[in-house]
Coordinates of C-alpha atoms in Angstrom, one line a residue:
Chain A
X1052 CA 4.8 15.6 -12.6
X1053 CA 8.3 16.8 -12.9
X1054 CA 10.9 15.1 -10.3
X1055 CA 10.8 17.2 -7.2
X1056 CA 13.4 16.9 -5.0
X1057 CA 11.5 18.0 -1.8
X1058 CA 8.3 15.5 -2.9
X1059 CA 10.6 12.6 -3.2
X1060 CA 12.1 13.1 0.7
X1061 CA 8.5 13.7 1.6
X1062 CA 7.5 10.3 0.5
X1063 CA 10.4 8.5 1.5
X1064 CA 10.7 10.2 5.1
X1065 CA 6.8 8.8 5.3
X1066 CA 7.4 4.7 4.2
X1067 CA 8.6 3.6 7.6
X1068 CA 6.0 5.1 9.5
X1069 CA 3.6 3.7 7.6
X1070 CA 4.9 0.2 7.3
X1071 CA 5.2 0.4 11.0
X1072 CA 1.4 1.2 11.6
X1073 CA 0.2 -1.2 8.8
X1074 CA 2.7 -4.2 10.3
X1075 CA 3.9 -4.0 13.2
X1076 CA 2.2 -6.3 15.9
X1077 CA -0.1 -7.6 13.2
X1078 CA -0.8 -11.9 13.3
X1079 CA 1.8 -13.7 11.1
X1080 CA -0.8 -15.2 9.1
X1081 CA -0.4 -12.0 7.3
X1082 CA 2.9 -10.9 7.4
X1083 CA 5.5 -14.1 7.2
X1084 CA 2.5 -15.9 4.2
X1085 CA 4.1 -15.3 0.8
X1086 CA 2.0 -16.0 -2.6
X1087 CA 4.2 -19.2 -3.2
X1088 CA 6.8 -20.8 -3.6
X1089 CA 9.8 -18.2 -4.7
X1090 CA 7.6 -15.3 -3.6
X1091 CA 8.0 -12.8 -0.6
X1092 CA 6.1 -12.1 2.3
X1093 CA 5.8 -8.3 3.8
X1094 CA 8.5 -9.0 6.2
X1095 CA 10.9 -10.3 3.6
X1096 CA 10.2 -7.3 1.7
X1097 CA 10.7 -4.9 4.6
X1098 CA 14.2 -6.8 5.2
X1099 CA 14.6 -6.1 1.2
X1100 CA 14.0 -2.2 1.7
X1101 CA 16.9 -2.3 4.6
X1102 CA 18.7 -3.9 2.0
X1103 CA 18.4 -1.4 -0.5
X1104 CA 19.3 1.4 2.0
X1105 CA 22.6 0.1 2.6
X1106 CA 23.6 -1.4 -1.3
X1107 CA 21.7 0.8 -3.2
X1108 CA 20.2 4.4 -3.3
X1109 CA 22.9 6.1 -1.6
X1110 CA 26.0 4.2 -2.5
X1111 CA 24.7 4.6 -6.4
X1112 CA 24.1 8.3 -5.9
X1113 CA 27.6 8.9 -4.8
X1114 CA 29.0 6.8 -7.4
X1115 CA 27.5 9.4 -9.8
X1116 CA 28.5 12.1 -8.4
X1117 CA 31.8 10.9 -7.8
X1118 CA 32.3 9.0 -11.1
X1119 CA 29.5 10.3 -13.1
X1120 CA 28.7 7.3 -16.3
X1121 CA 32.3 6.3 -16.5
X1122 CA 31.9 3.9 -13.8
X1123 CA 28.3 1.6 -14.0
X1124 CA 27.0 0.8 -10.4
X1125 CA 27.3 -2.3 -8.6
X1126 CA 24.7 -4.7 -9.2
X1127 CA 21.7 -4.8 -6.3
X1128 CA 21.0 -8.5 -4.8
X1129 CA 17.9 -9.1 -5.2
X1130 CA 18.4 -11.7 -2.6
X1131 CA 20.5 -10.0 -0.4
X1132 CA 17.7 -9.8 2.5
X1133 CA 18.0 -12.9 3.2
X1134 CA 21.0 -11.6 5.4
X1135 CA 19.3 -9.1 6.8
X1136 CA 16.0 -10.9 7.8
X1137 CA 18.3 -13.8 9.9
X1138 CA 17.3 -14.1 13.4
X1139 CA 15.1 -11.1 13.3
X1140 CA 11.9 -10.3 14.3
X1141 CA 9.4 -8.1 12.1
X1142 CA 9.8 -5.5 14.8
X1143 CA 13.5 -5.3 14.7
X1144 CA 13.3 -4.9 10.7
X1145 CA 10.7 -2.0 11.0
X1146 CA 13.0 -0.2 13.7
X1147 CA 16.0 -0.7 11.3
X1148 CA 14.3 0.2 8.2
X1149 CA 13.1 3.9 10.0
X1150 CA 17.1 4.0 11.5
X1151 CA 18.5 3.6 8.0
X1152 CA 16.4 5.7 6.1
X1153 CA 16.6 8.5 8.4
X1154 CA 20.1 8.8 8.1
X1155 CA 20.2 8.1 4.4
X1156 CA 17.9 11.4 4.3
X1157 CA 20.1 13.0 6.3
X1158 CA 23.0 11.7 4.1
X1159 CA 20.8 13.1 1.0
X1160 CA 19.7 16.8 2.6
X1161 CA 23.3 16.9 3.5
X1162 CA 24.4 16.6 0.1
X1163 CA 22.3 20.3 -0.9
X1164 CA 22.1 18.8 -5.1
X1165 CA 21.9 21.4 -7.7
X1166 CA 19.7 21.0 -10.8
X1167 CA 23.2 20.2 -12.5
X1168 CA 24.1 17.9 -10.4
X1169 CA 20.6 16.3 -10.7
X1170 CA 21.0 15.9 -14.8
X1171 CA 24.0 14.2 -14.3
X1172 CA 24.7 11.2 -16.0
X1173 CA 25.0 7.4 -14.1
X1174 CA 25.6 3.6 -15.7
X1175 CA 23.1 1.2 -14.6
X1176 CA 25.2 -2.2 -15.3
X1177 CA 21.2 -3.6 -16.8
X1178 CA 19.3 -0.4 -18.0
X1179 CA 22.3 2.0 -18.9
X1180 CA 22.2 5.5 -19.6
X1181 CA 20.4 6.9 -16.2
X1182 CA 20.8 10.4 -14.4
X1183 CA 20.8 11.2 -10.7
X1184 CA 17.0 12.6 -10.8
X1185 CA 16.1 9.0 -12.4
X1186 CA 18.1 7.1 -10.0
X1187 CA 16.4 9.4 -6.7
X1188 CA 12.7 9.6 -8.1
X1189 CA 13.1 5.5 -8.4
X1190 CA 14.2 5.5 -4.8
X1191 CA 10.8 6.7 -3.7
X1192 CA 8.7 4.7 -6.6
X1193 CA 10.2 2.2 -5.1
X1194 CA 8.7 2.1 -1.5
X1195 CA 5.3 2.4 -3.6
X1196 CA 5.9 -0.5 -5.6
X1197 CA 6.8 -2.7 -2.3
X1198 CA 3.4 -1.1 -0.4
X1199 CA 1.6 -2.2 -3.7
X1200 CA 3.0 -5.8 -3.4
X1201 CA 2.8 -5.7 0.1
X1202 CA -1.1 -5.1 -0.4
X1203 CA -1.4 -7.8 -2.3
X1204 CA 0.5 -10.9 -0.9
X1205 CA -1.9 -9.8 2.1
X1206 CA -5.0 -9.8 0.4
X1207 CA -4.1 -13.3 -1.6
X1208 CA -4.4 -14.7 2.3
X1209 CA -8.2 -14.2 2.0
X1210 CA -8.9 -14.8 -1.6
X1211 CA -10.8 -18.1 -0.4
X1212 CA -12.3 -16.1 2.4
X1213 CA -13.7 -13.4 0.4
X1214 CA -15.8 -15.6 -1.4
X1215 CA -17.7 -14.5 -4.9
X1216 CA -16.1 -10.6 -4.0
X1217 CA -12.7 -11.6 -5.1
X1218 CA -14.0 -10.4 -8.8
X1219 CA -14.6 -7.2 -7.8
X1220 CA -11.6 -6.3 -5.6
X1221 CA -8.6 -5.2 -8.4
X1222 CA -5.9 -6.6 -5.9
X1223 CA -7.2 -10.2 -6.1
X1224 CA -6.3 -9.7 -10.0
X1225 CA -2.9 -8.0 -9.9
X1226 CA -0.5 -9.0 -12.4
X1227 CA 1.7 -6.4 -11.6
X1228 CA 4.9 -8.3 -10.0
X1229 CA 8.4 -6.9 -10.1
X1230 CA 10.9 -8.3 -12.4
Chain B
X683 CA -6.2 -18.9 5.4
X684 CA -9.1 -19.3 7.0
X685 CA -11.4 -16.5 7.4
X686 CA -10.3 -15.7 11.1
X687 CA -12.6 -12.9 12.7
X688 CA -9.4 -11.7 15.3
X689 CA -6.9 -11.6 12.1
X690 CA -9.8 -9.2 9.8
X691 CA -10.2 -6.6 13.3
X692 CA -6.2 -6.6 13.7
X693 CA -6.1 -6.0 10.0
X694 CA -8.5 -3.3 9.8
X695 CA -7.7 -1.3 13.2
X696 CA -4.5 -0.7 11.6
X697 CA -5.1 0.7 7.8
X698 CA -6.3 4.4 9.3
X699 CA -3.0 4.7 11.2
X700 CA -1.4 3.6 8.2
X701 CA -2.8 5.8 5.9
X702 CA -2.4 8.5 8.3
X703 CA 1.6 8.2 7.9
X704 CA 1.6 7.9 4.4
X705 CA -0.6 10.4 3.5
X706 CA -0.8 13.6 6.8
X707 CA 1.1 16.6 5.2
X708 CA 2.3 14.8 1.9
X709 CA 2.7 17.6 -1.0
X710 CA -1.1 17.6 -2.9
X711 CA 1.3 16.4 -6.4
X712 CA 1.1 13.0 -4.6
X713 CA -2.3 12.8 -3.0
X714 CA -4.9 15.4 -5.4
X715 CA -3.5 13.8 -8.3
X716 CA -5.3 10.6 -9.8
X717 CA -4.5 8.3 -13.2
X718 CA -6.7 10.2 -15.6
X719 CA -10.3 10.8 -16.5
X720 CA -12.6 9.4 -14.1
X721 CA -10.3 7.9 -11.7
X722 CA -9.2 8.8 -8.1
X723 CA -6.4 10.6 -6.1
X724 CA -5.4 9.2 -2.6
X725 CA -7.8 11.7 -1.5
X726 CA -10.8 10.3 -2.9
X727 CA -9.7 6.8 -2.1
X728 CA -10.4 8.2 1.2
X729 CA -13.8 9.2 0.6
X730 CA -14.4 6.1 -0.5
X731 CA -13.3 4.4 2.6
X732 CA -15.7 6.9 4.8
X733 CA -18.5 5.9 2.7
X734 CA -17.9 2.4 3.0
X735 CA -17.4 2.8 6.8
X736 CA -21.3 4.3 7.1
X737 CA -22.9 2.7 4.2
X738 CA -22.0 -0.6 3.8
X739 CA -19.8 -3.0 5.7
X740 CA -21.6 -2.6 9.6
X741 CA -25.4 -1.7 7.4
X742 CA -25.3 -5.3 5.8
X743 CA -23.6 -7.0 8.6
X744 CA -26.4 -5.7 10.5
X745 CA -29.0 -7.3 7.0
X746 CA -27.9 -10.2 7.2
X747 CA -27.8 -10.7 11.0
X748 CA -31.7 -9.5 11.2
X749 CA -33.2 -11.1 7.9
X750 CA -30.2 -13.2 6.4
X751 CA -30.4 -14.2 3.0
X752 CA -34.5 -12.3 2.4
X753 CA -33.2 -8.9 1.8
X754 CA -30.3 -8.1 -0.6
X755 CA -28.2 -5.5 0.4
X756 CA -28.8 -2.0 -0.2
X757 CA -26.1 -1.1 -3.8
X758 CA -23.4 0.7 -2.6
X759 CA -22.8 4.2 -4.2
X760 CA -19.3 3.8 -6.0
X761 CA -19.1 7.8 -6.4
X762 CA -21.1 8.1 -2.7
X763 CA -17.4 9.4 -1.5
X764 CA -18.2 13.0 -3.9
X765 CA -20.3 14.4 -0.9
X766 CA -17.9 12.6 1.6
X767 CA -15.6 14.9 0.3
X768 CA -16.6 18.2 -0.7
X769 CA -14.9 20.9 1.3
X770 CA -12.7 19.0 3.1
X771 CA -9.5 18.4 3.3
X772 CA -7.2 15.6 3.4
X773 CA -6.4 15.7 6.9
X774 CA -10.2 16.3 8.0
X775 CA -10.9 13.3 5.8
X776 CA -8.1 11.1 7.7
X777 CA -9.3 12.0 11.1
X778 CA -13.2 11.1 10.0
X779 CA -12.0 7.9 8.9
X780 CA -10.2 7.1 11.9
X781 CA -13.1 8.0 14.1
X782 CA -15.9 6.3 12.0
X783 CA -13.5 2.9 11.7
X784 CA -13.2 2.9 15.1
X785 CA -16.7 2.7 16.4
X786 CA -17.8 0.2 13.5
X787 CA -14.6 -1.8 14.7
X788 CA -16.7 -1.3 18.6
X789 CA -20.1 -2.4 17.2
X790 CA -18.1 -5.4 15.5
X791 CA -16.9 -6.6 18.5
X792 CA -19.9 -6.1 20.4
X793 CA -21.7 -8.1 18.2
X794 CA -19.8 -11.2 19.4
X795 CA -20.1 -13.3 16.9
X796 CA -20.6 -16.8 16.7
X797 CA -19.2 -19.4 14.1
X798 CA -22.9 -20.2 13.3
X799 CA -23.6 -16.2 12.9
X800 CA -20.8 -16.1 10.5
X801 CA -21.9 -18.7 8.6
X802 CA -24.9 -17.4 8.1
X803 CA -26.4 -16.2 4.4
X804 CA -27.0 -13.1 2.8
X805 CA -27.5 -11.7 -0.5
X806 CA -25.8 -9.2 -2.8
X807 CA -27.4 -7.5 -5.1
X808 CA -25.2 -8.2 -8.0
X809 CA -23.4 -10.9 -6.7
X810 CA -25.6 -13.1 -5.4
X811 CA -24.9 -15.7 -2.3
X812 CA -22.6 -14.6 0.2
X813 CA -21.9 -15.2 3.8
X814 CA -21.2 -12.7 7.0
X815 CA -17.7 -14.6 6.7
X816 CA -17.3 -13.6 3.6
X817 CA -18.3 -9.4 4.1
X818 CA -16.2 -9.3 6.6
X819 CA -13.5 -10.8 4.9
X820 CA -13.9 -8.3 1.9
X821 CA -14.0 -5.6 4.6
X822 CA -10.3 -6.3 5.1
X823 CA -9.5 -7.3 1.7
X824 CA -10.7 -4.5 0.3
X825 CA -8.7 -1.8 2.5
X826 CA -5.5 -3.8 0.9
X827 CA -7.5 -3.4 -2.6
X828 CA -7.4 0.6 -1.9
X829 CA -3.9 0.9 -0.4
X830 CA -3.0 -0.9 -3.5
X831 CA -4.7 1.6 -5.5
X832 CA -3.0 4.4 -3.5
X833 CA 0.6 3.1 -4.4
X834 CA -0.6 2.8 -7.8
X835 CA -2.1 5.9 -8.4
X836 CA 1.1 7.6 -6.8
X837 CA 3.9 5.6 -8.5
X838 CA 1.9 6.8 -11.6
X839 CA 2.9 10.3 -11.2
X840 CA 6.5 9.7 -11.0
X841 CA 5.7 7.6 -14.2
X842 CA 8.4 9.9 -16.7
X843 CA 10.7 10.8 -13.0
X844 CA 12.2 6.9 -13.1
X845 CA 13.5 7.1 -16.6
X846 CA 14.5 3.3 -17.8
X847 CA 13.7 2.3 -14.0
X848 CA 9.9 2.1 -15.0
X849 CA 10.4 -1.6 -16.7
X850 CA 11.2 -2.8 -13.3
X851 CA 9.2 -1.8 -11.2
X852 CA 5.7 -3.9 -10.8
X853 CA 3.4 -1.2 -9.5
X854 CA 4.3 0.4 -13.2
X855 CA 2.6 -2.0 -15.0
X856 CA -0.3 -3.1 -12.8
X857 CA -3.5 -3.6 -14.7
X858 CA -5.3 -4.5 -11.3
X859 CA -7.7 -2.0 -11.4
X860 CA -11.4 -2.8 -9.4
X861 CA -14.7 -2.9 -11.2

């Protein structure tokens, strides 16, 4: 499909709740394992989302509409959770995850974007030439592509448990990891 | 880990919640919309999850339990989730889920199983030698297989949205697709 504006809010309004539901109060043997060494594990990707509510989404977007491509945006840390998983517990992630985003929403209905201002051009400092639609439809890719890897660092828990099944199940095979 | 009977229950009380807040009232150009020629929407992933709920998982627990390894399952109907849901709609098909999870999740525990129970054998039709540990394993498993597939399948339609952005993200390249 085309990028809709009002699909993209309607995903990203839903992420939190469902992380919530799927995470919250669930036994650390599948929430803090990781797939090895180097690898996340669902809480230190829900402490990554935080992070890319503050750093990325809406700081970017306003870069662009403030400085359109003559200014490139500020590269994300891909490690910058780290900071905000410190000392926390899952639970406090999840409620600040749903706090950010729902102002960030707000932040985004308030700014009322026009198919103009959507077309207009950003700098990524890696991909390059971008435009506010690309930059706002990725925003909400990207909670699927962290509930897709989420999925799976859970199900590698029981690849041993699942015995001969593990060849049938299409998560047990993903090779789909984020660069 | 471990297959761990407490962790698979915690695990699979949660998924219809969680689908629930991804999916209640999301526009039908995330959820009706699959990857292509023979393959599924979020809607019919739910299907398929009612169809599991009354066909298989509790029905062979129940095999092996009775005649262990003597009687192969019954083949599970990979389209079975067609009638599931004809006429329905998403939301009908979210509450029936929720409702037939929960009392397979009461017959489960009022089966109170034993470590010798769970070791004990049965046979799948196509592949072979398994154990009650091991269905009920791939009971949880495979609700991460689907919710995988749901991210999947819905990233995919904002495929052309992300621009350049689609080299990053993992869920864009997955090739983890079940048999």
């Amino acid at each position: 499909m085309e990028h809709n504006l009002e699909n993209t809010i309607a995903l990203l309004d839903r992420t939190p709740a469902a992380l919530d539901a799927l995470l919250r109060g669930l036994p650390d043997e599948w929430t803090m394992r990781n797939e090895g060494e180097g690898t996340w594990s669902a809480f230190d990707v829900v402490g990554h989302l935080i992070h890319g509510e503050r750093t990325d989404w809406i700081p970017r977007a306003k870069r662009i509409l403030e400085f359109r491509d003559t200014r490139p945006f500020e590269p994300f840390d891909r490690w910058g959770h780290m900071r905000e998983c410190e000392g926390k517990s899952l639970g406090q992630l999840l409620d600040e995850f749903a706090e950010v985003r729902t102002q960030n929403l707000a932040t985004l209905r308030a700014m009322n974007l026009t198919q103009d201002q959507l077309a207009s051009p950003g700098r990524h400092p890696a991909l390059g030439a971008v435009t506010l639609s690309n930059l706002l439809a990725t925003w909400a890719a990207h909670d699927l592509t962290h509930l897709h890897q989420i999925s799976r660092v859970m199900a590698h828990q029981y690849r041993e448990s699942v015995g001969p099944w593990s060849n049938f199940m299409g998560v047990m095979q993903c090779a789909g990891h984020s660069a």
